[in-house]
């Protein structure tokens, strides 16, 4: 059973006909070619597939593409793509060595973006709780926590 | 370019790509016309296959092909043995490896039986679900001791028992040492199964270009070159007709080295046969069943000491669970045998193991690769001995350390690289002292702990030591080239899974050639770029490939100096390479860009001197005579909740000696990640099999990876004892974080629960297991 859907991804409108069962993660990755969103478990635990749906972090592996009909999606590709001019959150992950293999990273970034908007000055414990739904097997989380602190600092500064 | 980049905390070259979602992982490869694979896998741990009904699957829309073992014809063959058994004193080895698809019998849950190829993954999975396999179930071999009983079922009937291997190694004469001992401690110790669980599962994409007669394979492997060589041989192609690319790989930790996983050969085979590109991406459930596991071992161990606490000898006899097949040889149990001896003088050692076939997923190295089991045995025996002797456990360790002047130290038994286990260098007391200082050992013992205990809190401290054989051979290579733009390219074959090789290798070359980091491009893990090498495992990337990069960069440096001397009419000794220029020292005006030298080394017309090699380029190989030995100590302070037996780690310290650090930021990250995996292994992660061989917790809901609230902040200290075995003096750092965490938990938890008189002889633990041990009478 196919359905026509229209949704906005990173500011661009897309209309596609999709099967009802197509996962949003597969839609983004394979239909739109936005492969920055990663799939680590397909059962809603690892958080690698996290995207923003109308500004709220959502697991795209637990969402059907048809459910995104009429909504606004943001993926990691919408965050900042110029290495010379990264989003302060990306820049902080880079400076703090907040990633190793980088597979989990897009999910962390998309979880953290709204978190930092709501909590501009989080404590270490708050940061750890905010990312406790995202698994990282490489970093032991310490440099991710440091990256979030740095990002909070950078995002608090007046932007040039 | 006056600052040296070796030793600097430099942020990584590869990160912007990863941070912007523009790094290519295997599942990101898209080729028009690509087909997708799903497997029908065994539901039984042990059963005969009596029939397979493919009718429904074959007639489903979008299904292109369905293959069983029979359909593979001559292509069906047991995989090669990756590592032959070592030349130890007594070795029995029964090689049994698996064919690509199970033929008449299945030997573990998740073993592949049928491959379905379809127009989409969704359709392939639909079709796989309709396949009906008829089984005649057999008793499953699950427990290690049970596997050895007379009436046990046999995983491989033709072997006649479940013994995959039997190895005895010895140093000195343990029995005589034991006869002279004042104290002998004997215990049975258990280390259970876990899985590496990289965030990216495995995956393979293959594309055969029939016009160019060229096969390209993208594979999430840690060892692309051996895979290329094997595939070429298997398909009757020249190695130059096959290109294997390990693109960005989302974590490896060991299990992504195999030769081969069935899917690694089936996918290219199907691509050639069907003349279409083919993709298979493992899902998480498959990853739990079909990616290799590690860790099941049962040890009967003893240590003999004098009443002053000097170790006279150790005896260790253990059973190693190798799972249904033994494709990786004996690397894991051999590592266990060798790493057990630790930083201590052990004059007499008897070590014997049997590797047993069971109806469970195959076991191959996972971060630590058997080392943690050995460390667990030794550190537990020392803790128990210290109690019996009434000695301080750290003092007991200290008086048995190998002393700095005793290196190289030979332990005589054979290591995984087939050489006699020899430690190249080390200095253990400063490591212990630093760890004690950083954790605040004396203050804690004297003041803090008594105070907290008086408040009724269950708090404990622990500190354990280990050594780790790293950086083994045989070899790696690298090519370094200054391009005509002045930019530098480095290519190696090893493959990278997040260890930051792009950055550390660039640092090594930046120093040799005086070029900025940003002007260095690295290619690693693409056999189209570099043809020789072995892979990333055993904490060897920085040591072996790093040393090859160093040598090649030095050769290019010499070429550049020579050319610049001619060009600038100066003596070679006066030339320095700075910021992309060769210049005469003290005469900053007299300089020439490396770009110009590179261009003139590659003339398009005219004649060159006979014997001239074109280009500012060199290739070098490095093969160490043996592995380097890193060492370290971990310490922690832990609190146990007396109601729930949940833990809180109040402080965690690692002091690590892996020689000079190329990039401390990267090494710190490696240690952090290793500790997190060690914590999982010690307290959260355990693969649970029932008596029929079903894996009961094959999901992230039930198999608990540590999260950001489980892993504490870690404090790191470094000692730097250089290795004499390579030009950089470096030792490997990849696995150290994970190795000693089990015995550390055991020691600290016993201390926290000291009133209970608990003795911990098993890993992994969990809150409920801890409760059982203390209260449940199941100790
Ligand atoms: S892939 Fe969606 S939560 Fe793991
Ligand atoms: S960086 Fe590899 S999983 Fe997080």
Coordinates of N, CA and C and ligand atoms in Angstrom, one line a residue, chain A residues 38-50 59-62, ligand 1:
Chain A
X38 N 22.4 7.6 10.9 CA 22.9 6.2 10.9 C 21.9 5.3 11.6
X39 N 22.0 4.0 11.3 CA 21.1 3.0 11.9 C 22.0 2.0 12.6
X40 N 21.9 2.0 14.0 CA 22.7 1.1 14.8 C 22.0 -0.1 15.3
X41 N 20.7 0.0 15.5 CA 20.0 -1.1 16.1 C 18.6 -1.4 15.5
X42 N 18.0 -0.4 14.9 CA 16.6 -0.6 14.4 C 15.6 -1.1 15.4
X43 N 16.0 -0.9 16.7 CA 14.9 -1.2 17.7 C 14.9 -0.1 18.8
X44 N 15.3 1.1 18.4 CA 15.0 2.2 19.3 C 15.8 2.4 20.5
X45 N 17.0 1.7 20.6 CA 17.8 1.8 21.8 C 19.0 2.7 21.7
X46 N 19.7 2.6 20.5 CA 21.0 3.1 20.4 C 21.0 4.6 20.1
X47 N 20.0 5.2 19.5 CA 19.9 6.6 19.3 C 20.7 7.1 18.1
X48 N 21.4 6.2 17.4 CA 22.2 6.7 16.2 C 21.3 7.3 15.2
X49 N 20.1 6.9 15.1 CA 19.2 7.4 14.0 C 18.4 8.6 14.4
X50 N 18.8 9.3 15.5 CA 18.0 10.4 16.0 C 18.0 11.6 15.0
X59 N 13.5 9.1 17.1 CA 14.2 7.9 16.5 C 13.6 7.6 15.2
X60 N 14.4 7.8 14.1 CA 13.8 7.7 12.8 C 13.6 6.2 12.5
X61 N 14.3 5.3 13.2 CA 14.1 3.8 13.0 C 12.8 3.4 13.6
X62 N 12.2 4.2 14.4 CA 10.9 3.8 15.0 C 9.7 4.6 14.5
Ligands
LIG1 S1 18.8 2.8 15.1 FE1 17.2 3.9 15.9 S2 17.6 3.8 18.0 FE2 19.1 2.5 17.2

